[in-house]
CSV table of C-alpha atoms and ligand atoms in Angstrom, one decimal:
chain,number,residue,atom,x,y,z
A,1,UNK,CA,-50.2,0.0,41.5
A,2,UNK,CA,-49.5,-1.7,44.7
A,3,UNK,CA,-52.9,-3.8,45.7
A,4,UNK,CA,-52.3,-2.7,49.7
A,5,UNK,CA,-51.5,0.5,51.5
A,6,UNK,CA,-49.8,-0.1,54.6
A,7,UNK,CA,-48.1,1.1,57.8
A,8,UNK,CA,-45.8,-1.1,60.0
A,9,UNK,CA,-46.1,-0.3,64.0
A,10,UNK,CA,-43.2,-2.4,65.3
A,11,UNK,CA,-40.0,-2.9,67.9
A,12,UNK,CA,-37.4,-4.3,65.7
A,13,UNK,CA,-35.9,-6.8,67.5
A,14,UNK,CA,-35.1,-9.4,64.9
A,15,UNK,CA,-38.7,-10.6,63.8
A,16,UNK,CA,-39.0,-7.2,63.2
A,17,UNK,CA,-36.4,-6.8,61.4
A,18,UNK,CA,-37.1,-9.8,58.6
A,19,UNK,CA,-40.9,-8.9,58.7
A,20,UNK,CA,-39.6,-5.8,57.4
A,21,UNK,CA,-37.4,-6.9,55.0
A,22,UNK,CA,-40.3,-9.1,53.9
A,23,UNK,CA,-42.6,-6.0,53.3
A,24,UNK,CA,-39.7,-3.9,51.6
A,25,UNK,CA,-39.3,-7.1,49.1
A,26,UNK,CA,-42.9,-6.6,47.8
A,27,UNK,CA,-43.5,-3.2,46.5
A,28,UNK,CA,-45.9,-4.5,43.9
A,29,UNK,CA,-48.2,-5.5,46.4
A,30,UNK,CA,-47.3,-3.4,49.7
A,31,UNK,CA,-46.9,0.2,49.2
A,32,UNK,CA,-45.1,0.9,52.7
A,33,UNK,CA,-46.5,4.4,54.2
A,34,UNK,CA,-44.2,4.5,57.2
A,35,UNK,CA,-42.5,3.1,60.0
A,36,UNK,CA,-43.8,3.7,63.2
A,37,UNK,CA,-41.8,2.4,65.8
A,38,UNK,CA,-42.6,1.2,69.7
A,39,UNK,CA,-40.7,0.6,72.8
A,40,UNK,CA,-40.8,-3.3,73.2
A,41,UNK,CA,-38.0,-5.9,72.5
A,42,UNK,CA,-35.6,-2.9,73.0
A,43,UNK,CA,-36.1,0.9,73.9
A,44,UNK,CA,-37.3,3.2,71.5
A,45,UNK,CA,-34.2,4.8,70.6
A,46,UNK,CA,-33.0,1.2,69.9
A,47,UNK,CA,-35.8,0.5,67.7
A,48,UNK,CA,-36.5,3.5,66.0
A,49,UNK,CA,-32.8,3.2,64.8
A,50,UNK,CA,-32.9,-0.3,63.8
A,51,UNK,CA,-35.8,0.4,62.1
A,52,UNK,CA,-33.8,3.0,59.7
A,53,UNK,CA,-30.9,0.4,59.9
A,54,UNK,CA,-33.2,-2.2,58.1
A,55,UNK,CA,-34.7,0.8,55.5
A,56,UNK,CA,-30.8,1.3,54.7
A,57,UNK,CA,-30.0,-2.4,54.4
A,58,UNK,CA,-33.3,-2.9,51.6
A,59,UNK,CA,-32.0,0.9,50.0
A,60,UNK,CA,-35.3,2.1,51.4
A,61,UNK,CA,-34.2,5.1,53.1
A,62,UNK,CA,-37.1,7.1,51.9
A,63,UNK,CA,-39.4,5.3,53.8
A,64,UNK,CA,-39.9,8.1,57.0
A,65,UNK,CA,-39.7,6.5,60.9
A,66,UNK,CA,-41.8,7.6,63.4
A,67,UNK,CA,-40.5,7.3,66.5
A,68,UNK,CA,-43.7,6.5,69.2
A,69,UNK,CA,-44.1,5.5,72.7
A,70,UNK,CA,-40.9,5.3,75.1
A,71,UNK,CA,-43.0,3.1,77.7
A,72,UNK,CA,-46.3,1.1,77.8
A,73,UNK,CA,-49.3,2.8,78.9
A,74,UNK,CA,-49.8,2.5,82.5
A,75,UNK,CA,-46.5,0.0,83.7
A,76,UNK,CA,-43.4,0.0,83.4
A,77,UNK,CA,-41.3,-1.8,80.6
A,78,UNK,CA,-39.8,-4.8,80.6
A,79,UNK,CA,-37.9,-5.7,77.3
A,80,UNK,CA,-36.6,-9.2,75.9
A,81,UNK,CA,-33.1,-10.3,75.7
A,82,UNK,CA,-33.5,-12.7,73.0
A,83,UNK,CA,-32.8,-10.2,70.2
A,84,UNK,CA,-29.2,-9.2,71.6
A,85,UNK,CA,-28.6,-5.8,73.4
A,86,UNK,CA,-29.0,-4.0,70.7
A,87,UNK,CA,-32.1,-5.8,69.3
A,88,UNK,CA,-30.7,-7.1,66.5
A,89,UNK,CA,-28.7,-10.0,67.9
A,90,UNK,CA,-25.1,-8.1,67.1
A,91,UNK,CA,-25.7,-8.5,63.6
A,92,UNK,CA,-23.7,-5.6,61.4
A,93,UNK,CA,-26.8,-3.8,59.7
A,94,UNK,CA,-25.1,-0.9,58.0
A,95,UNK,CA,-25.8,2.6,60.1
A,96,UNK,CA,-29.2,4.1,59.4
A,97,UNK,CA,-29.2,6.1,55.6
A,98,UNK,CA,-32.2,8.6,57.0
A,99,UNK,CA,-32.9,10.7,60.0
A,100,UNK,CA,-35.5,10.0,62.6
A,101,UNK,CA,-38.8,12.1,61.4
A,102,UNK,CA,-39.0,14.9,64.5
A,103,UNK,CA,-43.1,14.0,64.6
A,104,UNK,CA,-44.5,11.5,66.9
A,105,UNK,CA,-46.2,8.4,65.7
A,106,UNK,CA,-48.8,8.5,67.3
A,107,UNK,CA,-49.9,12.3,65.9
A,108,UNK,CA,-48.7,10.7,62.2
A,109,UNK,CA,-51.3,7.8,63.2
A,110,UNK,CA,-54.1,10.2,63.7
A,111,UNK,CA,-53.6,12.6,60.9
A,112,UNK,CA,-53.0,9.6,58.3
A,113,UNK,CA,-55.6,7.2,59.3
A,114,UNK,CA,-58.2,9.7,59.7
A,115,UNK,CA,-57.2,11.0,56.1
A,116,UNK,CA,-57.4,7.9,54.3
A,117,UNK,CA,-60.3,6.1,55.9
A,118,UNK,CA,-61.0,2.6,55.0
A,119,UNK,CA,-57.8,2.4,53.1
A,120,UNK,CA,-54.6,1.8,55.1
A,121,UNK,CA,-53.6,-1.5,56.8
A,122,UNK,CA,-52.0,-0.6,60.0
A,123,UNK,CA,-49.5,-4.0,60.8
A,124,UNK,CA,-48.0,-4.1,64.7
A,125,UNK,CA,-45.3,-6.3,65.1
A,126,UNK,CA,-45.2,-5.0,68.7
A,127,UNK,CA,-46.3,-3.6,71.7
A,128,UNK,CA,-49.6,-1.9,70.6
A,129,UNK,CA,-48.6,1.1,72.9
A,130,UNK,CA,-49.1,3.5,69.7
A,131,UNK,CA,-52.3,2.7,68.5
A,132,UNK,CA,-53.7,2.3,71.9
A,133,UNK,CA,-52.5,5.8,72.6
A,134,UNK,CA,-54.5,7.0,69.2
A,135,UNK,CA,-57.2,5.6,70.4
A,136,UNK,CA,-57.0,7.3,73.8
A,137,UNK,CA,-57.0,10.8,72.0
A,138,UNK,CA,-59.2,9.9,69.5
A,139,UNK,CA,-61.7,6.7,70.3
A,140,UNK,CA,-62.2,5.7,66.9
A,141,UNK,CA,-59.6,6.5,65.0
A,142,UNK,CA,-58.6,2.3,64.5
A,143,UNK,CA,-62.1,2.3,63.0
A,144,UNK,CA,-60.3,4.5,59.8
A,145,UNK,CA,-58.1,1.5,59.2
A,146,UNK,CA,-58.8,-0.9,56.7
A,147,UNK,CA,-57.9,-3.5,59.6
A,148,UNK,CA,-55.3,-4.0,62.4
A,149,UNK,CA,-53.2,-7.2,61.5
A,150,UNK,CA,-51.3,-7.6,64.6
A,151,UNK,CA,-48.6,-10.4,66.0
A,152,UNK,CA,-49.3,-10.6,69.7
A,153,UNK,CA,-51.7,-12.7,72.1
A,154,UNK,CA,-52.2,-16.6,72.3
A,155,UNK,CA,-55.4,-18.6,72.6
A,156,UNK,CA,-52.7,-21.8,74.6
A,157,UNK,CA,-49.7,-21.2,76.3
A,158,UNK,CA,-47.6,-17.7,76.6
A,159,UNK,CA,-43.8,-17.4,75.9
A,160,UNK,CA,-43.2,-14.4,78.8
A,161,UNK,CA,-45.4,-16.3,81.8
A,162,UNK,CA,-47.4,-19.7,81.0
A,163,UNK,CA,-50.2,-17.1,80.3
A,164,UNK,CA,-49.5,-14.3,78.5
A,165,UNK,CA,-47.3,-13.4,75.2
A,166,UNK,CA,-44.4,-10.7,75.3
A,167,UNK,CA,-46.1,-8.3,73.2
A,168,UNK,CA,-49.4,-8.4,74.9
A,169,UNK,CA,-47.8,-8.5,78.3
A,170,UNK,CA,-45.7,-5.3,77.9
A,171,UNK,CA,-48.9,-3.2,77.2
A,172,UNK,CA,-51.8,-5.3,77.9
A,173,UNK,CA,-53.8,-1.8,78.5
A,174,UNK,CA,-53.3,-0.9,74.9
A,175,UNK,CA,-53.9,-4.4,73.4
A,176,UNK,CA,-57.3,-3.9,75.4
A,177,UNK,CA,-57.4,-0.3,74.1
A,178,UNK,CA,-56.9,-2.1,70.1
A,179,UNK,CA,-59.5,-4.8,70.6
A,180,UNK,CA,-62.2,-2.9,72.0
A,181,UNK,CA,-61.5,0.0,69.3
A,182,UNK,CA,-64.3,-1.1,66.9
A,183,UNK,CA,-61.3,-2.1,64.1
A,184,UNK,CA,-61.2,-5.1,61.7
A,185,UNK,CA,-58.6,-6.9,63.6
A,186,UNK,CA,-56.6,-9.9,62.4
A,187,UNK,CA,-54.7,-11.8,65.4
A,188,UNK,CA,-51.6,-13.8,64.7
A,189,UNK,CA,-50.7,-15.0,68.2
A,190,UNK,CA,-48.6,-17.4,68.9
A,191,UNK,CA,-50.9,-21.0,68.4
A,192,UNK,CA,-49.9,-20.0,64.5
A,193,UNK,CA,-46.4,-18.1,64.8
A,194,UNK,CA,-45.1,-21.6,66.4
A,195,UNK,CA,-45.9,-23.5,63.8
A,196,UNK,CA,-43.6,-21.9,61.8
A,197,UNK,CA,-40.1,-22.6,63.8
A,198,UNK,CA,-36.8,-21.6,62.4
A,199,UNK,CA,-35.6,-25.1,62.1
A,200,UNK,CA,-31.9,-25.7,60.8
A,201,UNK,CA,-33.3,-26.8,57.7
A,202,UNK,CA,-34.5,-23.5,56.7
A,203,UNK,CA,-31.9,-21.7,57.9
A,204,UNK,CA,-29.6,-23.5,55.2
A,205,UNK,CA,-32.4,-22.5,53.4
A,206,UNK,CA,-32.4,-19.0,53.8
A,207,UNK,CA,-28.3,-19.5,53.6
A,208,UNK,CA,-28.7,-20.3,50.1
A,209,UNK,CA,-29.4,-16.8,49.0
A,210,UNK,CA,-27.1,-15.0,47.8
A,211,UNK,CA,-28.2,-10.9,49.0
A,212,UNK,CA,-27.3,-8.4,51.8
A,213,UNK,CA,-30.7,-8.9,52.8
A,214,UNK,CA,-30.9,-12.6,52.9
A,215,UNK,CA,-27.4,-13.1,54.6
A,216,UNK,CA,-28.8,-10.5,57.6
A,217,UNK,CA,-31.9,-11.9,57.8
A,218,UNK,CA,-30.0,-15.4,58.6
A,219,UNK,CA,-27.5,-14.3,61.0
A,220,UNK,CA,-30.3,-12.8,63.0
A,221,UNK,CA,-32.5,-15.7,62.8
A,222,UNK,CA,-29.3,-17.9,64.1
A,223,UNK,CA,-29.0,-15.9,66.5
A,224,UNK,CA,-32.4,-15.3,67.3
A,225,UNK,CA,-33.3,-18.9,66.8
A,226,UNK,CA,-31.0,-19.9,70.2
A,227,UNK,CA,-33.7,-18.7,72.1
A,228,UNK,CA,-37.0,-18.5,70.4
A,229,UNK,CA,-37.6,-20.8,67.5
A,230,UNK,CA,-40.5,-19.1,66.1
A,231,UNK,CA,-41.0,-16.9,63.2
A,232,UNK,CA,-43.3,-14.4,64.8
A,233,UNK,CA,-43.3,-10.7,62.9
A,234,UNK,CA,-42.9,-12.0,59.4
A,235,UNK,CA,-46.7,-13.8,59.8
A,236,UNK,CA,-48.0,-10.4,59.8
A,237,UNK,CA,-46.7,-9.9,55.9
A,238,UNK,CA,-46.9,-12.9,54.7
A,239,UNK,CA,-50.5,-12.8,55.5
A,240,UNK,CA,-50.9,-9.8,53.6
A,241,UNK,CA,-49.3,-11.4,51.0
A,242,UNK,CA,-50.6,-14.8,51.1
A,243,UNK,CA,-53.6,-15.1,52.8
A,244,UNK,CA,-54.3,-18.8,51.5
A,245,UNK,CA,-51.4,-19.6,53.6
A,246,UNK,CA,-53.8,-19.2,56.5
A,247,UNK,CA,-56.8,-19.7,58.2
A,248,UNK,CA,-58.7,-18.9,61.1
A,249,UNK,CA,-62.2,-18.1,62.5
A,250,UNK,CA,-63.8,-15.3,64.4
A,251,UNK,CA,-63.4,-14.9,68.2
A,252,UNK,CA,-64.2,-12.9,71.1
A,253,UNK,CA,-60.6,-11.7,72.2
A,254,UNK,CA,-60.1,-9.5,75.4
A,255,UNK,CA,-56.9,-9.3,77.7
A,256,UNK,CA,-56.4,-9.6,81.8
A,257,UNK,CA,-55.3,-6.4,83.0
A,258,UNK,CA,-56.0,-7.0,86.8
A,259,UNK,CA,-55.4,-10.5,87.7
A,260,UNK,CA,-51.4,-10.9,88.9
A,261,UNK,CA,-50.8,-14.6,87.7
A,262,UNK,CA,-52.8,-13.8,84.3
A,263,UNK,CA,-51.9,-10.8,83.8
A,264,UNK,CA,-51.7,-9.8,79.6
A,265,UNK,CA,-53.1,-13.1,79.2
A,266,UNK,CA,-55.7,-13.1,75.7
A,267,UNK,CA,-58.7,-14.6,76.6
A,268,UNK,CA,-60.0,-16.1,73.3
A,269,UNK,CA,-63.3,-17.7,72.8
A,270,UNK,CA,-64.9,-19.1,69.7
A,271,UNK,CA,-68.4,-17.4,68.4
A,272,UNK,CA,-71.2,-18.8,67.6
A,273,UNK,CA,-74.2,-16.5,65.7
A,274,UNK,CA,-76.4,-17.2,68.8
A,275,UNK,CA,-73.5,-16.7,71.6
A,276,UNK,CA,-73.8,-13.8,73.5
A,277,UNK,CA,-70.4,-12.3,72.6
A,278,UNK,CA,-69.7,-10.3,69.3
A,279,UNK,CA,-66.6,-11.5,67.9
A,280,UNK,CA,-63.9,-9.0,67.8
A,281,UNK,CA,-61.0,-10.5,65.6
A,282,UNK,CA,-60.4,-12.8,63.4
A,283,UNK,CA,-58.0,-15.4,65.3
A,284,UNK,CA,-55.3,-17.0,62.6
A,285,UNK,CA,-54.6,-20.5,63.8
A,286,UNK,CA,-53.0,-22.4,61.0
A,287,UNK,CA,-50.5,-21.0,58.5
A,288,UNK,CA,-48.4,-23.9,56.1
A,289,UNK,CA,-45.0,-23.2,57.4
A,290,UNK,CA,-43.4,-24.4,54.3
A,291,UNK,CA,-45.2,-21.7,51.9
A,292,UNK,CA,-44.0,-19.2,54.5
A,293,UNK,CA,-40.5,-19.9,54.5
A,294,UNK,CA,-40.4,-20.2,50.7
A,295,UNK,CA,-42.1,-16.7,50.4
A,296,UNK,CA,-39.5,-15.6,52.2
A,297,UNK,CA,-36.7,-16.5,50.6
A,298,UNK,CA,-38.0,-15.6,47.3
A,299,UNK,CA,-38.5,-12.2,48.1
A,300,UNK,CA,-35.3,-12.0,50.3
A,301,UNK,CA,-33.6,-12.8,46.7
A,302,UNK,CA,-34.9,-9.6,45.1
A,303,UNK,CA,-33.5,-7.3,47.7
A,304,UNK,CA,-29.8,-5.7,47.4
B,401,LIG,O1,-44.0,-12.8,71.3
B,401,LIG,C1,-43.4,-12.5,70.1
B,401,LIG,C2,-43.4,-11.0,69.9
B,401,LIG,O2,-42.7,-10.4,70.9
B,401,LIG,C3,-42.6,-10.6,68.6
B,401,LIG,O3,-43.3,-9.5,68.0
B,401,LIG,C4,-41.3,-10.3,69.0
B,401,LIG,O4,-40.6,-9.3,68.2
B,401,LIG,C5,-41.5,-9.7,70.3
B,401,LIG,O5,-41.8,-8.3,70.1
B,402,LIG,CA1,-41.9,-7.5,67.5
């Protein structure tokens, strides 16, 4: 009986992709609900199909997709290019094995959370666009969740402006929306993702084994790696996984929605138990990179 009930929010995009790949390698310990999937890296109809290009690649294609949000909140989007044009740096994922579910995520993340309360792990590898849209409809839905482990913000520099981090900058209203929602949340910004860079090293690393899954999850890191070195999405699992692998300590985290120059900047700050601020999140800043990678590859080796 798996140990965690999850769903994964996400805009797959190449981190994406392996984070999933990570999470469909573990179905003793992860017993994957659903995809939900967000415009972000790509559009929606881009990730929503990758998403159920990755389900065929692990022989998952049970698993339903959700497709979610076409835009952020209140702006317009702005994607990356670093994952290719089609998100997943070019690299031949077989075609999807499922159809698209004809619900929208963000009604699936309503009825499900609010049916399982306390129980469900909701992890966004994203733009938080979806849940910050369940929590426009229903304030305290994210309070259902067991807690919001999310990849996005950064205490230092950003990797879209010197400020703020592409997923929190693409909907920085709904990242607000998230970390004023009452949740458990879990940040893994990127002070932690960067530690773990996708050095040549463990690429030969990753090279070394021999599935489908592994040999994707390579080419899309080499291609992925010519522009940003980190291993962002993956984090996200491997916490769930691994927890000892990281740590942390509690913060106060909100995001800039009005200033121009600091605009979906994460505005961390330490708590102490007689500051004024409540913390909000548990901010990850230390993960042992090595553990990570080797996590990786031996659960990349049980998939087809
Ligand atoms: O800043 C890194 C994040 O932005 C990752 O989730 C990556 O997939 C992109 O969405
Ligand atoms: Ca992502």
């Amino acid at each position: 009986m798996p140990s965690q009930t999850i769903i994964i929010d996400c805009d797959p995009g190449i981190d994406d992709a392996v984070a999933l790949l990570l999470a469909l390698a573990s179905p003793d310990e992860l017993d994957l609900l659903a995809v939900t999937a967000v415009c972000g890296n790509v559009s929606l109809d881009l990730t929503e199909r990758n998403a159920r290009r990755v389900l065929a690649l692990a022989a998952r294609p049970e698993v339903p997709v959700y497709p979610g949000a076409g835009r952020p909140i209140m702006i317009a989007h702005h994607g990356a290019t670093v994952h290719g044009d089609d998100g997943l740096g070019g690299v031949p994922l077989p075609e999807p094995a499922s159809a698209p579910q004809q619900r929208g995520a963000v009604d699936y993340l309503l009825e499900t959370l609010a049916g399982r309360p306390g129980e469900i792990s909701l992890c966004c590898l994203g733009p938080l666009s979806n849940p910050g849209l369940a929590t426009v409809q229903r304030p305290e839905i994210l309070r259902s969740t067991r807690q919001v482990v999310l990849m996005g913000g950064a205490a230092g520099r950003g990797n879209v402006t010197p400020h703020a981090e592409f997923n929190f900058h693409v909907d920085p209203h709904a990242a607000q929306l998230v970390l004023r929602s009452g949740a458990e949340v879990v940040m893994l910004g990127l002070d932690v993702t960067r530690q773990a860079p996708i050095t040549e090293a463990r690429l030969r690393q990753l090279a070394a084994v021999e599935t489908a899954a592994a040999r994707a999850a390579h080419d899309m890191l080499a291609f992925y790696g010519q522009g940003d070195t980190a291993l962002h999405d993956p984090c996200v699992i491997a916490y769930l996984l691994r927890p000892q692998l990281f740590s942390g300590r509690r913060c106060w985290v909100d995001v800039e929605t009005l200033d121009e120059e600091r605009f979906g900047q994460s505005r961390v700050q330490p708590v102490s138990p007689y500051g004024q601020r409540q913390a909000n999140a548990l901010v990850i800043d230390r993960v042992d990179a090595d553990g990570l990678f080797e996590l990786l590859c031996e659960r990349l080796a049980r998939l087809p």
